[in-house]
mmCIF file with all atom_site columns, C-alpha atoms in Angstrom:
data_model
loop_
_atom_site.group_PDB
_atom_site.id
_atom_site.type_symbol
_atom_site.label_atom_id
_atom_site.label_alt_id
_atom_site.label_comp_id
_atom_site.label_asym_id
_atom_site.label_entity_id
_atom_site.label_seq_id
_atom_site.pdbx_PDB_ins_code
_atom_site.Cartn_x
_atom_site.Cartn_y
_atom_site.Cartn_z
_atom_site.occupancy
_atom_site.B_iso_or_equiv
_atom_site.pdbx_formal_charge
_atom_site.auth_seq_id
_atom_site.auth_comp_id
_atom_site.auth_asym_id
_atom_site.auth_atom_id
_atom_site.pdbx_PDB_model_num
ATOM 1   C CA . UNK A 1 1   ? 47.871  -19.158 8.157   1.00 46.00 ? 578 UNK A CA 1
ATOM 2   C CA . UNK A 1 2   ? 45.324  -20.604 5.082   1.00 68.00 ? 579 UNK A CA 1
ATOM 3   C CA . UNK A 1 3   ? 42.936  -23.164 6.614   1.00 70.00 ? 580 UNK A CA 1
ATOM 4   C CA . UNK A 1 4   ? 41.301  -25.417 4.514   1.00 79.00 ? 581 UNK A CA 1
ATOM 5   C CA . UNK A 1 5   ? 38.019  -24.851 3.701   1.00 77.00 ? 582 UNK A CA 1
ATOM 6   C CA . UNK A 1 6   ? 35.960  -27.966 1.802   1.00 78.00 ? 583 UNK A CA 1
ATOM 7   C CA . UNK A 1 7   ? 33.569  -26.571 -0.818  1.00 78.00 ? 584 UNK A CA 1
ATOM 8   C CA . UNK A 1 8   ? 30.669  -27.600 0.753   1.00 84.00 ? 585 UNK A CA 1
ATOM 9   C CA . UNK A 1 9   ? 31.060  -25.952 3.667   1.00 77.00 ? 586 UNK A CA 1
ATOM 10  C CA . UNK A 1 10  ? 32.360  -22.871 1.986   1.00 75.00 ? 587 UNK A CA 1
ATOM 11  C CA . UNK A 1 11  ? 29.053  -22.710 -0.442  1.00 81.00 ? 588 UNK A CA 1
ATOM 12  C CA . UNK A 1 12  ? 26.594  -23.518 2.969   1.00 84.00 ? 589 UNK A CA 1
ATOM 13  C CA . UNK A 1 13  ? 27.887  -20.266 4.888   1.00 79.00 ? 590 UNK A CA 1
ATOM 14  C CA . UNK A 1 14  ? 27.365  -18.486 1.706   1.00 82.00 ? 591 UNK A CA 1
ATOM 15  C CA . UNK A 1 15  ? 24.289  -19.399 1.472   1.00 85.00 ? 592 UNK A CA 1
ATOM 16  C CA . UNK A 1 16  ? 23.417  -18.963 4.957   1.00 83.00 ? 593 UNK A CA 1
ATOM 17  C CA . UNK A 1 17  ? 24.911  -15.485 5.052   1.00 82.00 ? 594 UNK A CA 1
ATOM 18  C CA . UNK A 1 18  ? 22.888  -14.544 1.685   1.00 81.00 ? 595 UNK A CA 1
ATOM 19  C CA . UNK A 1 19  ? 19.612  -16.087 3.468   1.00 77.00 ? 596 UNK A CA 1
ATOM 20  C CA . UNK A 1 20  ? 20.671  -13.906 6.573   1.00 77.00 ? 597 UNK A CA 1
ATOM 21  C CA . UNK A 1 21  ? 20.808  -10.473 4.566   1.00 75.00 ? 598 UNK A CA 1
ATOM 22  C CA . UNK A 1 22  ? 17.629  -11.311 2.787   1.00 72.00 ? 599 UNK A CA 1
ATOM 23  C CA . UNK A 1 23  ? 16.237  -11.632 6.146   1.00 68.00 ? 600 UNK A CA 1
ATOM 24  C CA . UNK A 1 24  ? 17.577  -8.675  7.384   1.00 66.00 ? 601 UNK A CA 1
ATOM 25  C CA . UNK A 1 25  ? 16.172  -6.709  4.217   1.00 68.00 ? 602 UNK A CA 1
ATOM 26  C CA . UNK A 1 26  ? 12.874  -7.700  4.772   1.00 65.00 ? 603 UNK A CA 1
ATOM 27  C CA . UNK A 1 27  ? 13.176  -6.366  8.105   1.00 62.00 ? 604 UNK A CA 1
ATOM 28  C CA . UNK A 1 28  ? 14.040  -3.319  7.575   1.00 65.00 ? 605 UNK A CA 1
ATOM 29  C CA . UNK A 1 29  ? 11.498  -2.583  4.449   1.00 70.00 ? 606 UNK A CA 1
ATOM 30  C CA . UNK A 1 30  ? 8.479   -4.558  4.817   1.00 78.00 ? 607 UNK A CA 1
ATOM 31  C CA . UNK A 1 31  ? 5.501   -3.654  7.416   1.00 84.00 ? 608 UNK A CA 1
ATOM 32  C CA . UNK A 1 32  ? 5.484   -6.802  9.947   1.00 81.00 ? 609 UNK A CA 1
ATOM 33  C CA . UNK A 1 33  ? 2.089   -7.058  9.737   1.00 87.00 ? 610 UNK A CA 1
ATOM 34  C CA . UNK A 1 34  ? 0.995   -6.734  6.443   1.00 92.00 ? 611 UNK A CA 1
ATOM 35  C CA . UNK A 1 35  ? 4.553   -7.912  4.704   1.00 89.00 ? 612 UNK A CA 1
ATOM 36  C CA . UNK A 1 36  ? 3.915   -4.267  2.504   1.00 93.00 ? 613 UNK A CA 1
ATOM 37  C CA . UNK A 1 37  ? 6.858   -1.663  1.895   1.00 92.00 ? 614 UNK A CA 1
ATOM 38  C CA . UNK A 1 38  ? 7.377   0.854   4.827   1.00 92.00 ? 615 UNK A CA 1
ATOM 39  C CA . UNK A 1 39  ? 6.294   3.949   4.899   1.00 92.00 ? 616 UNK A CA 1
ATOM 40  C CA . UNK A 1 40  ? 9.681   5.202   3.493   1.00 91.00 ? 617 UNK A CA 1
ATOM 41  C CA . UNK A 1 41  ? 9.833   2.723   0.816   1.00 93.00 ? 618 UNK A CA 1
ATOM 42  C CA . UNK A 1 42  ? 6.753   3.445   -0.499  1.00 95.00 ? 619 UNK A CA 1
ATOM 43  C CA . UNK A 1 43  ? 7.247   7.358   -0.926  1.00 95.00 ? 620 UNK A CA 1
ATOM 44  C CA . UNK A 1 44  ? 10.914  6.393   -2.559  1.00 94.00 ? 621 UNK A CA 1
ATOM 45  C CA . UNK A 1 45  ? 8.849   4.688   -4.893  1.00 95.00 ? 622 UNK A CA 1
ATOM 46  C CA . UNK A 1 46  ? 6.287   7.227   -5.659  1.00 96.00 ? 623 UNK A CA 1
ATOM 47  C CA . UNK A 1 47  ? 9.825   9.342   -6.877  1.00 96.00 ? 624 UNK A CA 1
ATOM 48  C CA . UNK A 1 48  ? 11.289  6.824   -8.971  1.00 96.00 ? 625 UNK A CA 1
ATOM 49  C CA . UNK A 1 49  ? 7.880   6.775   -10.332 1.00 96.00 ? 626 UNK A CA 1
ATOM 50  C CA . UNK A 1 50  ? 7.761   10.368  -11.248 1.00 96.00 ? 627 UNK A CA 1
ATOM 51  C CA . UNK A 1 51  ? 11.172  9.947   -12.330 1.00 96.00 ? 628 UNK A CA 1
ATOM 52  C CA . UNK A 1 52  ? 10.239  7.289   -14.766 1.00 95.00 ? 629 UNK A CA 1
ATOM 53  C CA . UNK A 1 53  ? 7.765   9.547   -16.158 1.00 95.00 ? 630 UNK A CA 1
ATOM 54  C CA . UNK A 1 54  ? 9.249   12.631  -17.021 1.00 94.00 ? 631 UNK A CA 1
ATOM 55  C CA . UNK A 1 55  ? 11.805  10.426  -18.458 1.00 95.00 ? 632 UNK A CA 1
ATOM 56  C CA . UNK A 1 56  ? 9.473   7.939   -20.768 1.00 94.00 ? 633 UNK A CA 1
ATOM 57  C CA . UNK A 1 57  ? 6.619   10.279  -20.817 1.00 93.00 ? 634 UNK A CA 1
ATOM 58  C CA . UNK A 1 58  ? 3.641   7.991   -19.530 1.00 95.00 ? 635 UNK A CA 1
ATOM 59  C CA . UNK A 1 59  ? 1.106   8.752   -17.179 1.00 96.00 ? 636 UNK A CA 1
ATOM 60  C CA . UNK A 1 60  ? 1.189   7.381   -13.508 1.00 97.00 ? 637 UNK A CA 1
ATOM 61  C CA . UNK A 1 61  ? -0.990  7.354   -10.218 1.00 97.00 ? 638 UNK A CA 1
ATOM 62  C CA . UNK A 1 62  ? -0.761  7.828   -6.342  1.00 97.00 ? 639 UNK A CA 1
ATOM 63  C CA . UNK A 1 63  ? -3.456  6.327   -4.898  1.00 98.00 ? 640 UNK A CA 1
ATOM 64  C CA . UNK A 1 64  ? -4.306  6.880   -0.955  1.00 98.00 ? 641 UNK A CA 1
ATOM 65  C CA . UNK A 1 65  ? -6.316  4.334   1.170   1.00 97.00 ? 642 UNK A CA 1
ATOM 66  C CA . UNK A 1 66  ? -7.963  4.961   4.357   1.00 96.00 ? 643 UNK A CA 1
ATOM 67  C CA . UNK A 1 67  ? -10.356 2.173   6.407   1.00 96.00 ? 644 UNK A CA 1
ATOM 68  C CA . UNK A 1 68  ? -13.054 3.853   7.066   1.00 95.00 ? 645 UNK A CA 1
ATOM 69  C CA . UNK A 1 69  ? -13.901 4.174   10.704  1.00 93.00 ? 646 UNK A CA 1
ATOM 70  C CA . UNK A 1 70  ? -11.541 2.350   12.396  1.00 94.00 ? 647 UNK A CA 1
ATOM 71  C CA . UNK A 1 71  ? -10.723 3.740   15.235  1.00 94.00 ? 648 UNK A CA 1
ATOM 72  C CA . UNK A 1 72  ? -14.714 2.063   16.188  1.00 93.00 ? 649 UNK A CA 1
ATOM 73  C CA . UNK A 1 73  ? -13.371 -1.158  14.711  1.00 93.00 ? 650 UNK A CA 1
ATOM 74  C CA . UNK A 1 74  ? -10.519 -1.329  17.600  1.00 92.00 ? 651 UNK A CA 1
ATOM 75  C CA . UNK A 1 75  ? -12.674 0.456   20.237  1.00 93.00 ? 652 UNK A CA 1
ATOM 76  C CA . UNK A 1 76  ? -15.446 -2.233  19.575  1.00 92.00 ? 653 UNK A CA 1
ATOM 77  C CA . UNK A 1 77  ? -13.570 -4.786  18.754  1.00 92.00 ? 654 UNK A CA 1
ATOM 78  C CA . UNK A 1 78  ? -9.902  -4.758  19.663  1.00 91.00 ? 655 UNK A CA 1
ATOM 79  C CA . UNK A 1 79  ? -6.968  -4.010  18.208  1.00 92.00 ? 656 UNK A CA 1
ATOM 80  C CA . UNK A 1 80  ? -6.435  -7.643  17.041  1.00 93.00 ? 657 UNK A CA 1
ATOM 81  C CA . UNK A 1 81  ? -9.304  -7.775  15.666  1.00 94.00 ? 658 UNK A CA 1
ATOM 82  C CA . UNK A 1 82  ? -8.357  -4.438  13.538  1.00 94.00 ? 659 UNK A CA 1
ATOM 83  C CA . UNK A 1 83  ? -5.166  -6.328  12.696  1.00 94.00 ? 660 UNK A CA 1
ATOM 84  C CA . UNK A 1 84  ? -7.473  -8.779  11.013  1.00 95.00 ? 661 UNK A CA 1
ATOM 85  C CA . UNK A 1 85  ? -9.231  -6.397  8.873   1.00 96.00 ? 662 UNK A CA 1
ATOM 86  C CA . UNK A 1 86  ? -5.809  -4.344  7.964   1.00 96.00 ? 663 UNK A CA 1
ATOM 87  C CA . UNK A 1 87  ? -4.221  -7.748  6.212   1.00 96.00 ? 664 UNK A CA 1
ATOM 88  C CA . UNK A 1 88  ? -7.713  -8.072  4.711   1.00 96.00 ? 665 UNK A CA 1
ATOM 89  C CA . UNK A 1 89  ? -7.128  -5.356  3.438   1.00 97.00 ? 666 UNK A CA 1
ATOM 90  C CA . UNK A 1 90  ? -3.133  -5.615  2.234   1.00 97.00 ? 667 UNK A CA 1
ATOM 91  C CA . UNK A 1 91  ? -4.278  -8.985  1.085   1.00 96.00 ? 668 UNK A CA 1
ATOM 92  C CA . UNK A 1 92  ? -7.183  -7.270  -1.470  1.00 96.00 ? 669 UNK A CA 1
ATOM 93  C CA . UNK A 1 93  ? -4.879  -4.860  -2.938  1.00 97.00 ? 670 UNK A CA 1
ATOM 94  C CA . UNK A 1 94  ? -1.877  -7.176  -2.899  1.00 95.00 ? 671 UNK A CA 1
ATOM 95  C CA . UNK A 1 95  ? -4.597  -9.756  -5.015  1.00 96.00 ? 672 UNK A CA 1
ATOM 96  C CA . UNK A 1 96  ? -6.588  -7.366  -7.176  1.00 95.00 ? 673 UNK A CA 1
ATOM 97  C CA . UNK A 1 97  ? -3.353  -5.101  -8.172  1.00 96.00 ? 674 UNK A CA 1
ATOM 98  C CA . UNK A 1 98  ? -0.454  -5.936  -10.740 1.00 96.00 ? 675 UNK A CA 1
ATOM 99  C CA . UNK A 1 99  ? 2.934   -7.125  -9.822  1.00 94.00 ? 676 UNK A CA 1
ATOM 100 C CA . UNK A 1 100 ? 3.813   -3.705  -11.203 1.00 95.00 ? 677 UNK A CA 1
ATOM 101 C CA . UNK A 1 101 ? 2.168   -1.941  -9.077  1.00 96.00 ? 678 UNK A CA 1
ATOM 102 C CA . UNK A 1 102 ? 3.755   -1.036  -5.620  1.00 96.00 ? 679 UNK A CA 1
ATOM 103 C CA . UNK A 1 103 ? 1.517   -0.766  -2.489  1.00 97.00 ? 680 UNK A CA 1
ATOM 104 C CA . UNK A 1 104 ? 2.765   0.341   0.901   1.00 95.00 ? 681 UNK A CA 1
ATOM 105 C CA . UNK A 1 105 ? 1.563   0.498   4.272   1.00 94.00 ? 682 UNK A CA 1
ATOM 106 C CA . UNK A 1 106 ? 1.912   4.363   5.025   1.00 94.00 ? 683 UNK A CA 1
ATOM 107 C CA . UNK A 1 107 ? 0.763   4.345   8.666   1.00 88.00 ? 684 UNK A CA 1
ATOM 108 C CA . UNK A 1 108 ? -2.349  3.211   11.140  1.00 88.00 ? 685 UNK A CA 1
ATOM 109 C CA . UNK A 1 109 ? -4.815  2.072   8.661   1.00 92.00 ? 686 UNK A CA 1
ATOM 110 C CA . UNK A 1 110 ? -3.690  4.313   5.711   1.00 95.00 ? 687 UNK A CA 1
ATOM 111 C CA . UNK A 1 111 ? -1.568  2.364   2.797   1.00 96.00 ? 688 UNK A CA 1
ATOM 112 C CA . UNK A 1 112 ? -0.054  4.261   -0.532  1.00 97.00 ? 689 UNK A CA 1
ATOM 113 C CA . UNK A 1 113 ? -0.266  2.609   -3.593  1.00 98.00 ? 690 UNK A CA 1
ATOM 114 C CA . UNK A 1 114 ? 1.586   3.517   -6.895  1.00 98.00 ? 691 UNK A CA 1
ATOM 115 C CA . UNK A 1 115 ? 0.161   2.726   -10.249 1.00 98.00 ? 692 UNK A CA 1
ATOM 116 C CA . UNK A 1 116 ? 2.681   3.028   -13.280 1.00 97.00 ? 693 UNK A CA 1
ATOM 117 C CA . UNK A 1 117 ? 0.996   3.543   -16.690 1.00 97.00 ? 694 UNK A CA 1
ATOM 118 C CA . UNK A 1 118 ? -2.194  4.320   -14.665 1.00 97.00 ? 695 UNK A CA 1
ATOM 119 C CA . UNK A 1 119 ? -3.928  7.383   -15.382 1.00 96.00 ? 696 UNK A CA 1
ATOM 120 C CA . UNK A 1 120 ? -6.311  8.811   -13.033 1.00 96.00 ? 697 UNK A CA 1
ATOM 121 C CA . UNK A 1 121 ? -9.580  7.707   -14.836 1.00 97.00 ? 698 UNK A CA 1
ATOM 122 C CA . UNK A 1 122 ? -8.333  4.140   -14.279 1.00 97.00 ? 699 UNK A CA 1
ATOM 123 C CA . UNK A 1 123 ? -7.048  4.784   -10.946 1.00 97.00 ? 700 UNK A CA 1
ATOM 124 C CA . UNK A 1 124 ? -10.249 5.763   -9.959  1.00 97.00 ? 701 UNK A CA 1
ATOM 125 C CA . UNK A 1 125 ? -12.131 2.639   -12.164 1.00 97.00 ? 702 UNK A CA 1
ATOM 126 C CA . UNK A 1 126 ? -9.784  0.154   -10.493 1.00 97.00 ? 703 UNK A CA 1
ATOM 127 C CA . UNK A 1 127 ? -9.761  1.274   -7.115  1.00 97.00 ? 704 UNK A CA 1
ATOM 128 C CA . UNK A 1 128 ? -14.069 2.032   -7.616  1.00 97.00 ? 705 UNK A CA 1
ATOM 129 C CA . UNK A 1 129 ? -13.909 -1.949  -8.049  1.00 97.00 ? 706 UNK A CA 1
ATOM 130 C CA . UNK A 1 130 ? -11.557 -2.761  -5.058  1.00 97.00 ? 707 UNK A CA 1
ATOM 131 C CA . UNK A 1 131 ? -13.659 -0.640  -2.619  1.00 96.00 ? 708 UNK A CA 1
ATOM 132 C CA . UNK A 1 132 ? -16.693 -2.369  -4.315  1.00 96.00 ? 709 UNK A CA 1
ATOM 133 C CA . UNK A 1 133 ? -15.097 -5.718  -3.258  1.00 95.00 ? 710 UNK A CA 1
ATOM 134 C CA . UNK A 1 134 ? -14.019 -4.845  0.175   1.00 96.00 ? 711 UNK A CA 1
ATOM 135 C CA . UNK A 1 135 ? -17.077 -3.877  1.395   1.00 94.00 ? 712 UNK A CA 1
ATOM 136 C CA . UNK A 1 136 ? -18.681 -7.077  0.511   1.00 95.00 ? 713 UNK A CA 1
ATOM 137 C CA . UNK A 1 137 ? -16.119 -8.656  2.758   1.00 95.00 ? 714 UNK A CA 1
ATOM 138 C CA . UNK A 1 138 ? -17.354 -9.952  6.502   1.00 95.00 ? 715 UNK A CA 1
ATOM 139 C CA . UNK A 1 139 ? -15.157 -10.274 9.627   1.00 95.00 ? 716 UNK A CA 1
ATOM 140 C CA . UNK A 1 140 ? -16.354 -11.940 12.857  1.00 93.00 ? 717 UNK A CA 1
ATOM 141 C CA . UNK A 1 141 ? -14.587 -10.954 16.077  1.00 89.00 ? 718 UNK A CA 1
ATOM 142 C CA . UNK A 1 142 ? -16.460 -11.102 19.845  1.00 85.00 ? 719 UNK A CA 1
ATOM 143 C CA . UNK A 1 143 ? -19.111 -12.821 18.301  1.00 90.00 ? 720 UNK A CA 1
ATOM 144 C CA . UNK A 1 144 ? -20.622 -10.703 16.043  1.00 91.00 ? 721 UNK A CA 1
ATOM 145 C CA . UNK A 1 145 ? -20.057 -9.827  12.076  1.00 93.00 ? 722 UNK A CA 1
ATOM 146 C CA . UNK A 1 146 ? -19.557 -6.743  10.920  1.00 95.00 ? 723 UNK A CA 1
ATOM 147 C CA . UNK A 1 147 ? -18.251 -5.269  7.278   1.00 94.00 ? 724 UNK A CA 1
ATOM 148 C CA . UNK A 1 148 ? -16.100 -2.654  6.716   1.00 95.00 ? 725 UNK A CA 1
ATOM 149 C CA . UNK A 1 149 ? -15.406 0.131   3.780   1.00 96.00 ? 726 UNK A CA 1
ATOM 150 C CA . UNK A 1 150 ? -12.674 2.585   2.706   1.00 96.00 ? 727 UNK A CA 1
ATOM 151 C CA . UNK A 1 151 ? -12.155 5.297   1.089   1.00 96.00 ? 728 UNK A CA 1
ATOM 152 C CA . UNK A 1 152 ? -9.366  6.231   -1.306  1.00 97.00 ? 729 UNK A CA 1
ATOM 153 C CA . UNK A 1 153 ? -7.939  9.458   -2.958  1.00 97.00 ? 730 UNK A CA 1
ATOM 154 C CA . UNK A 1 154 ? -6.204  9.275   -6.668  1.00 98.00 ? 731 UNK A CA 1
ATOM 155 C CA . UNK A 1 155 ? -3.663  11.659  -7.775  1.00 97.00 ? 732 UNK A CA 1
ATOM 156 C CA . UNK A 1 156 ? -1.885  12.232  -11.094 1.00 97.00 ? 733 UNK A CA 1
ATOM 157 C CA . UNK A 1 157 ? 2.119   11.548  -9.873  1.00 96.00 ? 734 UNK A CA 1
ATOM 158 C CA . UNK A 1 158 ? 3.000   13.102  -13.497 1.00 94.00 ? 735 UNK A CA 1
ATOM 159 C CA . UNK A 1 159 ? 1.396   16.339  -12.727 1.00 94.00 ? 736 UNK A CA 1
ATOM 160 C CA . UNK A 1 160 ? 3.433   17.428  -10.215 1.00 94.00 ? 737 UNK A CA 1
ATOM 161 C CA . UNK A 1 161 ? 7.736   18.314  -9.511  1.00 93.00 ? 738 UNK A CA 1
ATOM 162 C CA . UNK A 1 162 ? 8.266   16.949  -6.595  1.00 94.00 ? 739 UNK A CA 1
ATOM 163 C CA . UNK A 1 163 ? 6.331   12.624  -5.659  1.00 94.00 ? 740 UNK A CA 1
ATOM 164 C CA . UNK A 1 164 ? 5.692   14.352  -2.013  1.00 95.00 ? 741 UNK A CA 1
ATOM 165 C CA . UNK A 1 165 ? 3.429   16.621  -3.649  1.00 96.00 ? 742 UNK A CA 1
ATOM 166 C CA . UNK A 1 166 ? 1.561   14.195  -5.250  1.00 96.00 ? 743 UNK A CA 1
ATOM 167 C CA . UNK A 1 167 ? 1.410   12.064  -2.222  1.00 97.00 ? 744 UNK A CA 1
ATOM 168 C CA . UNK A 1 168 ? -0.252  15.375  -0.827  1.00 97.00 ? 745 UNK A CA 1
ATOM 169 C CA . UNK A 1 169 ? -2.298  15.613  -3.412  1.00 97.00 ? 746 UNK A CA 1
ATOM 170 C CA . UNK A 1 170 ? -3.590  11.739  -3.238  1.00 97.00 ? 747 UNK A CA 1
ATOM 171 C CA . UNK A 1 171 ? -4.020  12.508  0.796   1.00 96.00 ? 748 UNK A CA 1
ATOM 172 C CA . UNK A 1 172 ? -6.390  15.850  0.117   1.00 96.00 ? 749 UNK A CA 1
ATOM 173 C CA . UNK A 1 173 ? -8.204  13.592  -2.297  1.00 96.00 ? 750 UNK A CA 1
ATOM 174 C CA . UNK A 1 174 ? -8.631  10.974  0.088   1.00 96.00 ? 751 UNK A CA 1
ATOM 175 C CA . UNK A 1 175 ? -10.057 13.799  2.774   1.00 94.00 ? 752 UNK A CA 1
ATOM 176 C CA . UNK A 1 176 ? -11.976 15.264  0.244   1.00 94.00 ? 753 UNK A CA 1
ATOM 177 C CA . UNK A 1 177 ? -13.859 11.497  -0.255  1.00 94.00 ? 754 UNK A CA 1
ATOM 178 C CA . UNK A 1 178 ? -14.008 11.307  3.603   1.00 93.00 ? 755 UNK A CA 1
ATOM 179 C CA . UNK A 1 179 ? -15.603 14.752  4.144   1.00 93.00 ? 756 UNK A CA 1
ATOM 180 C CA . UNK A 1 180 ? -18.265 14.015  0.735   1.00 90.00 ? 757 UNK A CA 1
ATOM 181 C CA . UNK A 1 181 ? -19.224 10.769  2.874   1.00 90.00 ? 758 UNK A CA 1
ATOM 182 C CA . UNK A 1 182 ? -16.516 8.272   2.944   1.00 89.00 ? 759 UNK A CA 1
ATOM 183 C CA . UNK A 1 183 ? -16.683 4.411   0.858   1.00 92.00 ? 760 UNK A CA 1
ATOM 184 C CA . UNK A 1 184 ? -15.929 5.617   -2.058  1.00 92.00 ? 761 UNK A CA 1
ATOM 185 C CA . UNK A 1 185 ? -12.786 7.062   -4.779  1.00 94.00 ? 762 UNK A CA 1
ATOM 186 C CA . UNK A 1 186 ? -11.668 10.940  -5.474  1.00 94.00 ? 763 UNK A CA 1
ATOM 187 C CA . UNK A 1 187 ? -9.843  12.156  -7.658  1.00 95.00 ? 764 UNK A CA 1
ATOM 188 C CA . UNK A 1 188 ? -7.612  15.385  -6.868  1.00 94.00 ? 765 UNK A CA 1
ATOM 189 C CA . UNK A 1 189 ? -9.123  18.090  -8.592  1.00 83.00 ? 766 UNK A CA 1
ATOM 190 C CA . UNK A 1 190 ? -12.675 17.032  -8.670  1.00 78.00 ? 767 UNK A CA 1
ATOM 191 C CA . UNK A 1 191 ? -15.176 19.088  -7.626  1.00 57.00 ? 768 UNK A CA 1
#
């Protein structure tokens, strides 16, 4: 009933199978397009976060991103050519952000990033620079060569029970910077 099985071949489908499930991980957690958590991933992460700071007693940072007028991007443009500009933009955060830091695509053109040891002063510093540096960004698509902006909402994830609250929090920020004039950083509970 026991087949041999030579140790080469035994370590090769173990490999293949581990290869397989890593795969199938990134599948089922990453954004296809921009390789970024899911939305689901990301607000698991915004509770270990706030987990990790009542416990060790540090401060920490939601921080909501919105492109700013797309919908005229893909209406002008094309939706592949608002593909373009949404790795652009996955690509800037996942270059200008720590390997600490964990950034999520949270739908559309909207991504969540979590900064640990990040208060909101720095939040809004750090993400004042990003917007800065996206802006100065160019895309050509049908010819012609446009730039694009975005606007972002920070919230404190310590000061609040429950991460979906500060998610919330992060998101009436970011609407708050959108209604003031958009390309630019809030911070929840500024007037």
């Amino acid at each position: 009933l026991m087949k041999p099985v030579s140790d080469t071949y035994l370590v090769r489908a173990v490999l293949i199978r581990c290869f397989r499930a890593r795969q199938l991980f990134q599948l089922m957690n990453r954004d296809s397009l921009t390789g970024l958590l899911k939305h689901s991933l990301i607000k698991q992460e915004v509770e270990k976060e706030l987990a990790r700071c009542r416990r060790d007693g540090h401060a920490a940072s939601a921080v909501m991103v919105d492109l700013d007028h797309f919908k005229k991007i893909n209406d002008t443009y094309g939706h592949r050519c608002g593909d373009v500009v949404i790795k652009a933009l996955a690509n800037t955060l996942r270059n200008r952000l720590r390997e600490t830091d964990m950034i999520g695509r949270y739908g559309g053109e909207e991504f969540l990033v979590v900064l640990p040891h990040c208060d909101t002063e720095a939040a809004r510093r750090l993400f004042t620079e990003i917007a800065e540096a996206f802006g100065q960004l160019t895309f050509n698509c049908n010819q012609e060569t446009f730039g694009v902006t975005l606007s972002a909402g920070v919230a404190a994830i310590n000061d609040h029970s429950v991460g979906d609250d500060a998610v919330d929090a992060a998101d009436q920020a970011l609407y708050q910077r959108k209604r003031a004039g958009r390309n630019g950083v809030t911070v929840a509970g500024d007037e």
